Coordinates of C-alpha atoms and ligand atoms in Angstrom, one line a residue:
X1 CA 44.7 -40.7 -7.8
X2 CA 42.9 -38.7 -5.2
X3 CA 45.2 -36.3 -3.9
X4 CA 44.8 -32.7 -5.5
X5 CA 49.1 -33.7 -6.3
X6 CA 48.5 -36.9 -7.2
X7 CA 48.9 -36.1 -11.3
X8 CA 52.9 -37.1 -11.5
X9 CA 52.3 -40.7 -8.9
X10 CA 51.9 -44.1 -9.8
X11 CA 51.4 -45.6 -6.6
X12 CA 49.1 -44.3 -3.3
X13 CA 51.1 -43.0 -0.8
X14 CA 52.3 -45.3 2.1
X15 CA 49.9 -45.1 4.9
X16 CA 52.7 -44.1 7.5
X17 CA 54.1 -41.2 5.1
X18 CA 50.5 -39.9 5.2
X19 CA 50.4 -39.9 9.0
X20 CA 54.0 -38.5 8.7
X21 CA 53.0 -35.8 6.6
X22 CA 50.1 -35.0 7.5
X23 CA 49.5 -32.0 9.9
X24 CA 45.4 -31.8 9.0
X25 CA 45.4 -33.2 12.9
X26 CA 46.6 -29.7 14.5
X27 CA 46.3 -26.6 11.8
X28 CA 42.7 -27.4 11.3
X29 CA 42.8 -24.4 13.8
X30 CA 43.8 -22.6 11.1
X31 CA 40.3 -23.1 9.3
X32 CA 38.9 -19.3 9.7
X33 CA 41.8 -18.0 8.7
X34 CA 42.2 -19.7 5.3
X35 CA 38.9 -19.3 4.2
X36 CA 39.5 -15.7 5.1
X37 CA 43.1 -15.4 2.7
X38 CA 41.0 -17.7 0.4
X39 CA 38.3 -15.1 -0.3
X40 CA 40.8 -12.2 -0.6
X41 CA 42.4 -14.0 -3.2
X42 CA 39.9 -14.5 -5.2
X43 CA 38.2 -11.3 -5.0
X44 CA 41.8 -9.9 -6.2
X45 CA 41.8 -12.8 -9.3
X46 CA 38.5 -11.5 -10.5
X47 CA 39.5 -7.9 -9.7
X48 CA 42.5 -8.7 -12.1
X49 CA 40.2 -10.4 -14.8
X50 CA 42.6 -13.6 -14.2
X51 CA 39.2 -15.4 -13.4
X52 CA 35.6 -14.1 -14.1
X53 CA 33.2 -12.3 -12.1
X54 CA 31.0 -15.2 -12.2
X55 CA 33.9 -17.9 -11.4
X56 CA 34.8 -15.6 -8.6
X57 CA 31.3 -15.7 -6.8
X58 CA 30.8 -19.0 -7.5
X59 CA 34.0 -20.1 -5.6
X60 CA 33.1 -16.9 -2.6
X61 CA 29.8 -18.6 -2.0
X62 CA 31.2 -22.1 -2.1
X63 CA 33.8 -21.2 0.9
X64 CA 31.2 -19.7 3.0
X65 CA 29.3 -22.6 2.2
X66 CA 32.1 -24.6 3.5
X67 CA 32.7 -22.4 6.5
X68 CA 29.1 -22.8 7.7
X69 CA 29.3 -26.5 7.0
X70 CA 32.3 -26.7 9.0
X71 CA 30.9 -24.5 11.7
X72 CA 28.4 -27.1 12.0
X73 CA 30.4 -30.0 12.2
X74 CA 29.3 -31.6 9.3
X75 CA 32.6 -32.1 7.1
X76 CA 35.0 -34.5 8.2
X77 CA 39.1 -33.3 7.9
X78 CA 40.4 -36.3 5.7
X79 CA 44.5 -37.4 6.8
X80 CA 45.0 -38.2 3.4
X81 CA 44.3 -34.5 1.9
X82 CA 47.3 -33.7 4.4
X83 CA 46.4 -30.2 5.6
X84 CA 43.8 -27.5 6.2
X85 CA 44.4 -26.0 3.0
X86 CA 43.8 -28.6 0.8
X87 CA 40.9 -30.4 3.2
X88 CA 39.2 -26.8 2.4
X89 CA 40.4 -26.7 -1.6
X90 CA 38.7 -30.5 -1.9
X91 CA 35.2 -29.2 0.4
X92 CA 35.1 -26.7 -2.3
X93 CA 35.2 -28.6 -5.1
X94 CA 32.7 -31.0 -3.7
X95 CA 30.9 -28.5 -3.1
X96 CA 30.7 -26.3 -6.3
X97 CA 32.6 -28.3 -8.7
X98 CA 35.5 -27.7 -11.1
X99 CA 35.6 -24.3 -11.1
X100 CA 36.9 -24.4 -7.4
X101 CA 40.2 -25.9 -8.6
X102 CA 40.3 -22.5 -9.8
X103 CA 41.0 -20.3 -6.9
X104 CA 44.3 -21.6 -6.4
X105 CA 45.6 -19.7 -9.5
X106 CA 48.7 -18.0 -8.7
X107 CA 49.1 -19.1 -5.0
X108 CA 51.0 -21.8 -3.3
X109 CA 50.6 -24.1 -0.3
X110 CA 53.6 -22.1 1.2
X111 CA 52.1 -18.3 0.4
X112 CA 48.8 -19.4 1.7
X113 CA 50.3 -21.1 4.9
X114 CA 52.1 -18.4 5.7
X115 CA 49.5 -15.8 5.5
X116 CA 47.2 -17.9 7.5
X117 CA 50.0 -17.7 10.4
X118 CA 49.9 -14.2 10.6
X119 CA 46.5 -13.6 10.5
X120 CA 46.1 -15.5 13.2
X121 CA 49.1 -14.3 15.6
X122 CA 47.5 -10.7 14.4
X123 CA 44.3 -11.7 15.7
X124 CA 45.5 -13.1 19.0
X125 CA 48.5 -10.8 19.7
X126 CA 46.0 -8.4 20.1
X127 CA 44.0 -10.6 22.6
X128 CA 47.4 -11.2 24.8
X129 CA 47.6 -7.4 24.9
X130 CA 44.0 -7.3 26.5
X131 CA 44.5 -10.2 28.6
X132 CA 48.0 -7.9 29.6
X133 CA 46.2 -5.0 30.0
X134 CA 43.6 -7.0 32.6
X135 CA 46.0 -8.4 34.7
X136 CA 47.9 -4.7 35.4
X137 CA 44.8 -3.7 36.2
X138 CA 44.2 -6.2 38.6
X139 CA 47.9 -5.0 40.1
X140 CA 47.0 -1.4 39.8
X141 CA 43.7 -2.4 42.2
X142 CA 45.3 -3.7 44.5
X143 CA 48.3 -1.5 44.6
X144 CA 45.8 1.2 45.1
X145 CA 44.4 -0.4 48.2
X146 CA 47.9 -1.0 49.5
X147 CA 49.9 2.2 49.4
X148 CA 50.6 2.7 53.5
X149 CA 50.8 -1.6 53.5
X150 CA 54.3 -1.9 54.3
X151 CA 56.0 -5.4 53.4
X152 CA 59.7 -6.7 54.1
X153 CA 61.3 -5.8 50.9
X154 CA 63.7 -8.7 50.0
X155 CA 67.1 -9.3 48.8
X156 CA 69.1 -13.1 48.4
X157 CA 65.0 -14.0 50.1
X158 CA 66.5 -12.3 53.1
X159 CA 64.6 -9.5 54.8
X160 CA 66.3 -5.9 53.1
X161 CA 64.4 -2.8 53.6
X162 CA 60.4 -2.4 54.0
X163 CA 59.0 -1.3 50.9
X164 CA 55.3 -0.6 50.1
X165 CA 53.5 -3.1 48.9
X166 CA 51.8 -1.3 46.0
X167 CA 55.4 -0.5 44.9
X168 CA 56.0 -4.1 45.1
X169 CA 53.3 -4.8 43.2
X170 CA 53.7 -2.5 40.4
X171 CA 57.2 -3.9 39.9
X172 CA 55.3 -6.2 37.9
X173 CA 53.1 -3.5 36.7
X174 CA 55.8 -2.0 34.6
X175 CA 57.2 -5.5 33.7
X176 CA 53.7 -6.7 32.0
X177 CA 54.2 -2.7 30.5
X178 CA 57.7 -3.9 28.4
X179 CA 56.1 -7.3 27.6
X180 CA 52.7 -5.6 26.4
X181 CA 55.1 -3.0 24.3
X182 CA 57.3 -6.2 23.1
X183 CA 53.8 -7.4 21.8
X184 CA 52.9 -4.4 20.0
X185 CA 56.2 -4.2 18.7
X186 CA 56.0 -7.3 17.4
X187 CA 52.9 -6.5 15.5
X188 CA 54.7 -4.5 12.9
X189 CA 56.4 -7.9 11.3
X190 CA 53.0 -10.0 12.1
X191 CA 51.1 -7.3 10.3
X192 CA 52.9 -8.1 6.8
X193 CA 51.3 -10.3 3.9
X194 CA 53.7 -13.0 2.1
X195 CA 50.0 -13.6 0.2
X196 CA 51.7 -13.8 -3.8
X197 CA 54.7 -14.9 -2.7
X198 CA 53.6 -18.1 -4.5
X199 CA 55.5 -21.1 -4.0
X200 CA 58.7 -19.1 -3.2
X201 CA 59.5 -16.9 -6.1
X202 CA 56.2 -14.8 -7.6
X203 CA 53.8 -15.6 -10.3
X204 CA 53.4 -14.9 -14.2
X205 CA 49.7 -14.0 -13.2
X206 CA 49.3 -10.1 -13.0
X207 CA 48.0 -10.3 -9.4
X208 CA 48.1 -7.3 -7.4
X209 CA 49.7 -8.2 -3.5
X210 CA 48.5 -5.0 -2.1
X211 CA 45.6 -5.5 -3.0
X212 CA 44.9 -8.5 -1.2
X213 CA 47.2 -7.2 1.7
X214 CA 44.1 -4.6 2.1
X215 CA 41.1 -6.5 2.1
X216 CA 43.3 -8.6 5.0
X217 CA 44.0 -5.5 6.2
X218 CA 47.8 -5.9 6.6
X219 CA 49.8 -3.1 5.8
X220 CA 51.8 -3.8 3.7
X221 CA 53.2 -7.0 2.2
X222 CA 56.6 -9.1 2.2
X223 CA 59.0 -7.1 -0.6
X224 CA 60.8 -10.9 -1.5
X225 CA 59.0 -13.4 -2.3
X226 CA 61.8 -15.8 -1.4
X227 CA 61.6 -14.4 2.0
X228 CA 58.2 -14.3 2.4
X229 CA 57.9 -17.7 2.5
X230 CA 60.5 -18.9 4.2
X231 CA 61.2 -17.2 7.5
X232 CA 58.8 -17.9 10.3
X233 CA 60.7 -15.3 12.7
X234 CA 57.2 -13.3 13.2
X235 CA 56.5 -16.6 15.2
X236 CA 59.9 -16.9 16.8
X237 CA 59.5 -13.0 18.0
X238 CA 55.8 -14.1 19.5
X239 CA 57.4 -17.1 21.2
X240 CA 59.7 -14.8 23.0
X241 CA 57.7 -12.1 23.6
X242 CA 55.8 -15.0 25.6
X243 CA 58.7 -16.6 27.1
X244 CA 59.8 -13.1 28.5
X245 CA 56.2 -12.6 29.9
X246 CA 55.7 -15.9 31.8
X247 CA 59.0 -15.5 32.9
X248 CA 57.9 -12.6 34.8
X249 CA 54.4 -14.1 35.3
X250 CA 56.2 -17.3 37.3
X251 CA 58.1 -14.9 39.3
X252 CA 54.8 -13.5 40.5
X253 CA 53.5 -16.7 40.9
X254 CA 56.1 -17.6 42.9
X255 CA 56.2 -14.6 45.2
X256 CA 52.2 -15.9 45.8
X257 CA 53.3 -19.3 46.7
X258 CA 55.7 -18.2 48.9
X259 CA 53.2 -15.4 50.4
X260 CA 50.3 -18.0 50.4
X261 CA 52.8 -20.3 52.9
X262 CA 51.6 -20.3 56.8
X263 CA 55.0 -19.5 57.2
X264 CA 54.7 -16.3 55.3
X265 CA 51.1 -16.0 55.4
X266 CA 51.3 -12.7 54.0
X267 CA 48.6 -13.2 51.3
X268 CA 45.1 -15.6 51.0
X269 CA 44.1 -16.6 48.0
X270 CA 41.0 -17.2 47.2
X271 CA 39.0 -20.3 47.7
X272 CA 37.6 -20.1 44.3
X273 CA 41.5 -20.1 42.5
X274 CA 42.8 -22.7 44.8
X275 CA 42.5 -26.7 45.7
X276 CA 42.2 -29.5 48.2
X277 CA 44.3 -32.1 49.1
X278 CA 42.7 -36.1 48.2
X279 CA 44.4 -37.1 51.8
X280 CA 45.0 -33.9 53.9
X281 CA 42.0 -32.8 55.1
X282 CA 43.4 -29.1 56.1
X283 CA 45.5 -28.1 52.7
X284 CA 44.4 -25.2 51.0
X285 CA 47.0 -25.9 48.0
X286 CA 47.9 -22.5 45.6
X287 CA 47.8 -24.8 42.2
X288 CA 47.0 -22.4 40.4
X289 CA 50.3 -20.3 40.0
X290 CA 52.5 -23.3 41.0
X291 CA 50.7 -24.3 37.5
X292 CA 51.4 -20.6 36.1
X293 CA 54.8 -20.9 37.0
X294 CA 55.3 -24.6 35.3
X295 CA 53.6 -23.8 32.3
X296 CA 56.4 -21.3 31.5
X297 CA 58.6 -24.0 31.1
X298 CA 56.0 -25.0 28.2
X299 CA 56.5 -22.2 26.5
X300 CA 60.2 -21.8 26.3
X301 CA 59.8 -25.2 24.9
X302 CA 57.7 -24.3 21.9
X303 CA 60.5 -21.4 21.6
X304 CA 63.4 -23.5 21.3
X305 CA 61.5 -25.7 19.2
X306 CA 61.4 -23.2 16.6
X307 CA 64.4 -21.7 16.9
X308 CA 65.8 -25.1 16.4
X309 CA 63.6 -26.4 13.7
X310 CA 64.5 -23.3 11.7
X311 CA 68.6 -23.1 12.3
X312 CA 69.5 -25.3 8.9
X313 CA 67.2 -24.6 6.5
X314 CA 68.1 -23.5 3.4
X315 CA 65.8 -21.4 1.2
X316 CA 63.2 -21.3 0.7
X317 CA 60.4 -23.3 2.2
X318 CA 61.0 -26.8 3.9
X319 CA 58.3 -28.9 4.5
X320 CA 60.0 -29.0 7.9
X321 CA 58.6 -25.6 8.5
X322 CA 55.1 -27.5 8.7
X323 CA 56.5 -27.8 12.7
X324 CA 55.8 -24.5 13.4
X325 CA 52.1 -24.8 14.2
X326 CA 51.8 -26.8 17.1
X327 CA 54.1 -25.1 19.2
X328 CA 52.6 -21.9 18.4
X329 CA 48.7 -22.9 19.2
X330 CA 50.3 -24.8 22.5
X331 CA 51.9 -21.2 23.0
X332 CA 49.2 -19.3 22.6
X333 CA 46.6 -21.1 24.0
X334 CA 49.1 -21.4 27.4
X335 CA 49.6 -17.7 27.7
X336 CA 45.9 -16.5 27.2
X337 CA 44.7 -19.2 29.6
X338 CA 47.4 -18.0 32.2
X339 CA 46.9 -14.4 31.8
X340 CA 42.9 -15.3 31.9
X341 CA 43.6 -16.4 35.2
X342 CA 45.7 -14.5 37.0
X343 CA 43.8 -11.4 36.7
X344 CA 40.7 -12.4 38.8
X345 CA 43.8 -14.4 41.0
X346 CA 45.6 -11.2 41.9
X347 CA 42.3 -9.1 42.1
X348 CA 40.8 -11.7 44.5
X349 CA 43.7 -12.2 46.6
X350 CA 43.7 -11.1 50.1
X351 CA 46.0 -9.1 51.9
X352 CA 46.9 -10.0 55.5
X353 CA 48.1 -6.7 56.9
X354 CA 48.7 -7.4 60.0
X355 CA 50.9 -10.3 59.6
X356 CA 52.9 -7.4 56.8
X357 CA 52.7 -4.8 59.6
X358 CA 54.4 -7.5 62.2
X359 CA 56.6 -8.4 59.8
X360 CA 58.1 -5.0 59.1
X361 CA 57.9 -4.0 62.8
X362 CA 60.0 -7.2 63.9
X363 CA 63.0 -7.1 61.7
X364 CA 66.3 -5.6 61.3
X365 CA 65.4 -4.2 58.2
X366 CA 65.5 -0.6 59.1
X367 CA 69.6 -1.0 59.7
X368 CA 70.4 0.6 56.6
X369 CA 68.2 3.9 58.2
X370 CA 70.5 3.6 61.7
X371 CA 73.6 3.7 59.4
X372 CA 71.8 6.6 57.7
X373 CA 71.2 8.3 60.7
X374 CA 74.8 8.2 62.1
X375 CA 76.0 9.5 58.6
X376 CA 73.5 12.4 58.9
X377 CA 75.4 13.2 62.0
X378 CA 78.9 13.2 60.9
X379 CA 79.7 9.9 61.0
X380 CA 81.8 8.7 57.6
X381 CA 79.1 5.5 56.2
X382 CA 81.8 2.8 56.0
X383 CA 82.1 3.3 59.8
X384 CA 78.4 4.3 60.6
X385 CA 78.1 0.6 58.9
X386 CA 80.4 -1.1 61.1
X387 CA 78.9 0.4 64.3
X388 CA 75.2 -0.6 63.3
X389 CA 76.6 -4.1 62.4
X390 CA 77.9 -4.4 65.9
X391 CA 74.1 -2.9 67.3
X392 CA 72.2 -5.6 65.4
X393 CA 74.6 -8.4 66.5
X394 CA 74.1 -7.2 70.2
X395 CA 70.2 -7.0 69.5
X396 CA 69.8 -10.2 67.7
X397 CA 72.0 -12.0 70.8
X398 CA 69.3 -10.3 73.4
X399 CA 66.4 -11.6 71.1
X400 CA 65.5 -7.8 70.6
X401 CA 64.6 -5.6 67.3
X402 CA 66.3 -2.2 67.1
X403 CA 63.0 -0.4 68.4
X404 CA 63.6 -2.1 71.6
X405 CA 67.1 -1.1 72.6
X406 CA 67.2 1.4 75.6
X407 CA 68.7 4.7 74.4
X408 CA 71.5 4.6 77.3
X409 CA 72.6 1.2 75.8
X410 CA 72.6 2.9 71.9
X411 CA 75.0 5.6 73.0
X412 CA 77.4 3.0 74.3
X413 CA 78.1 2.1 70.7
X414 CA 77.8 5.9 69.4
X415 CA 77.9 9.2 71.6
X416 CA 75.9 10.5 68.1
X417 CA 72.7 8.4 68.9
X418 CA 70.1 10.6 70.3
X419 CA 66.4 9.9 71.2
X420 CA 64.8 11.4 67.6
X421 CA 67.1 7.5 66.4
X422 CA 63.4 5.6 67.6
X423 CA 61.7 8.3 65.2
X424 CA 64.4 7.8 62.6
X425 CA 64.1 4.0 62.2
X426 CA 60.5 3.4 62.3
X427 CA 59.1 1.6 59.5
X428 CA 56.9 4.6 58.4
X429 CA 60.4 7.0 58.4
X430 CA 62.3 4.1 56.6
X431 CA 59.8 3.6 53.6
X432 CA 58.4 7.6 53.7
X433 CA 61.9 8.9 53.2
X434 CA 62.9 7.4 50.3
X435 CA 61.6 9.7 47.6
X436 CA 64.3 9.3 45.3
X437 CA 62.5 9.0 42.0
X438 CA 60.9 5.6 41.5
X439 CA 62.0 4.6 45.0
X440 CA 59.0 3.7 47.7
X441 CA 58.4 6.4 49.7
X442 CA 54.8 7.1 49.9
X443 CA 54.5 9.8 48.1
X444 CA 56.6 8.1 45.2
X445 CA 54.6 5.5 44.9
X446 CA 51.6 7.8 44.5
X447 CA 53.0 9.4 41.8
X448 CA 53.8 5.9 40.6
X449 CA 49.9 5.1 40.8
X450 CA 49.0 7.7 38.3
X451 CA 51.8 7.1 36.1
X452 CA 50.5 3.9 35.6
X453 CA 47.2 4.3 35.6
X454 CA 47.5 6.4 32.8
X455 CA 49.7 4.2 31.1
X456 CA 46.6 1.8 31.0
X457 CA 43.8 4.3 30.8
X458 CA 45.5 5.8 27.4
X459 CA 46.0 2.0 25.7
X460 CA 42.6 1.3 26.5
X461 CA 41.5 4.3 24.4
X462 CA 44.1 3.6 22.3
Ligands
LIG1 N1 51.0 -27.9 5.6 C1 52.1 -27.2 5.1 C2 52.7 -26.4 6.2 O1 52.1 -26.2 7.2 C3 51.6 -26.2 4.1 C4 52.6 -25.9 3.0 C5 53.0 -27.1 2.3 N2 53.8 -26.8 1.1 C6 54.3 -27.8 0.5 N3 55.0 -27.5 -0.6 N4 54.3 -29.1 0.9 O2 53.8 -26.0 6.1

């Protein structure tokens, strides 16, 4: 019998069940990681005089053997040794002999599985963090540039009130900020080790969880075993931590779709982050965040996947738990690609100012200010309202923008309209007087700047 389980079978196992069962195809991704829990385990067995010094380096050398042979391509993952754990147990006792059948003393598949998984969403939460981090700063860049760039600021996609377009920018800014804090936030459950959970209730072996939790530099380990083996909601919390991000990272994406448009043409990407068309000689095609914003669709996929896998299982672990994987690498490898690309998208993007400036200077989107205006003058807002409704209507029907009206024809509507109304209603009055705190007058906006550049200057020190 070949399997390292095989002792209580009679028969082989049915080809099928193997392929079934087998998940050697996707966690081999796991490799590093298990060789890593491997070696703390059995530096803390011989530490414990559960196995000697000797029979601990012995099977330390033998796994570093295996890593380097496995680095090199040279050992071949085998289907019927099911997964990475026990492709690695069997390369080690090929490698050194017997005594490798040794280091699984006082560990399970289901300890060691889990601790695998968080070593690695450790190790990569903290590289979606960075990636974050690169893609505000792209933002921050280019919000910098764009302070006095005023933009049509949008409600229902119809023209609202000019905003700046660095506070535009940094809305997403601050939104990458409460998915990068989700992250971190999320590192205080990844940063826990089920290692000695064994196979779902503890050991008789005197072995010494914290022990190995340091050398893997956790801090601190799972206090039930049960638990610790069982629950995969460290993943689930990573999983939506992602879907949240790409949410907002579509939204974006869409905004530069929409910008990219001739009809728009607020924005030009860059020729090195977009494509061709195979039959239309002039397209310039934005692929890459129509491609951002489908791949969060991926995402949310891998997260219901878990959440639904999960929902009705009973304690402790379920072999059906072996599902978690491939959402999670699919999920990772999505959102580090994306955020990989969206920073040098966003930094090399170009900003077409003077289709912004046109855009902001032919609009009724400085009616709010003409309401304003009356208000300031006495007028009660409900009917200030009603009386700039009726000056738009009258402008839009003469094909005119507020600017244009004669100041003879204004009064006709209100005695209270005055020539400063041209000064009042200007784009540069409509975004420069609204300083209400985090609103996009100029000078907010500035102070917005250094907010969050210091935001990002203190978490890259930090
Ligand atoms: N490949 C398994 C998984 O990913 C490892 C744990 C298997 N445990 C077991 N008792 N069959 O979940």
């Amino acid at each position: 019998m070949s399997k390292l389980w095989g002792g209580r079978f009679t028969k082989d196992t049915n080809e099928l069940v193997d392929r079934l069962t087998s998940s050697i195809g996707f966690d081999q991704k796991l490799a590093e990681e298990d060789i890593q829990g491997s070696l703390a385990h059995v530096q803390m067995l011989s530490e414990q005089g559960i196995i000697s010094g000797e029979e601990a380096s012995l099977i330390r050398k033998g796994l570093i053997q295996v890593k380097e042979k496995m680095d090199r391509g040279e050992l071949e993952y085998s289907e019927a040794d099911e997964d990475i754990h026990m492709n690695i147990e069997k390369f080690l006792i090929d490698e050194i002999g017997p005594v490798g059948g040794k280091l699984h003393t006082g560990r399970s598949r289901n300890d060691q599985v889990a601790t695998d998984m968080h070593l690695y969403l450790k190790k990569h939460t903290q590289t979606v963090i960075e990636l974050i981090e690169s893609v505000q700063g792209a933002l921050l860049k280019q919000a910098e540039d764009h302070i006095y760039t005023m933009i049509p600021g949008y409600t229902h996609l119809q023209r609202a009130q000019p905003v700046s377009l660095a506070h535009h920018l940094l809305a997403y800014f601050w939104m990458l900020e409460r998915d990068k804090e989700r992250f971190l936030d999320s590192m205080k459950r990844v940063d826990l080790s089920p290692l000695g959970a064994g196979a779902m209730a503890g050991t008789t072996f005197p072995i010494d969880r914290k022990r190995t939790a340091e050398i893997l530099g956790f801090s601190g380990v799972y206090p039930n075993s049960m638990d610790a083996v069982s629950d995969r909601d460290f993943i689930l919390e990573f999983l939506s931590a992602s879907s949240i991000m790409m949410m907002h990272i579509s939204r974006l994406s869409e905004e530069l779709v929409i910008w990219s448009s001739q009809e728009f043409n607020f924005i030009e990407l860059d020729d090195a982050f977009c494509t061709g068309s195979s039959i239309m000689p002039q397209k310039k095609n934005p692929d890459v965040p129509e491609l951002l914003r489908a791949k969060t669709g991926r995402v949310y996929g891998d997260l219901m996947g878990l959440l639904t896998v999960l929902k009705g299982l009973p304690l402790a672990y379920n072999k059906d738990m072996q599902e978690d994987k491939e959402g999670m690498f699919d999920t990772v490898e999505t959102i580090e690609g994306s955020l990989g690309l969206l920073a040098p998208l966003i930094g090399s993007m170009n900003v077409n100012t003077d289709a912004m400036k046109k855009a902001v200077t032919t609009d009724y989107s400085n009616a709010t200010d003409l309401a304003d205006y009356l208000v300031k003058k006495g007028m009660p807002f409900r009917e200030a309202h009603a009386v700039t409704g009726r000056i738009v209507l009258d402008a839009i029907q003469k094909g005119l923008v507020l600017l244009e009206l004669d100041l003879n024809h204004l009064k006709e509507f209100s005695p209270l309209i005055e020539s400063d109304v041209f000064e009042a209603v200007s784009p540069e009055t409509v975004v420069g007087k609204r300083d209400s705190e985090g609103g996009t007058a100029f000078s907010e906006v500035e102070k917005q700047l250094s907010l969050a550049k210091e935001k990002l200057k203190l978490q890259e020190q930090g």
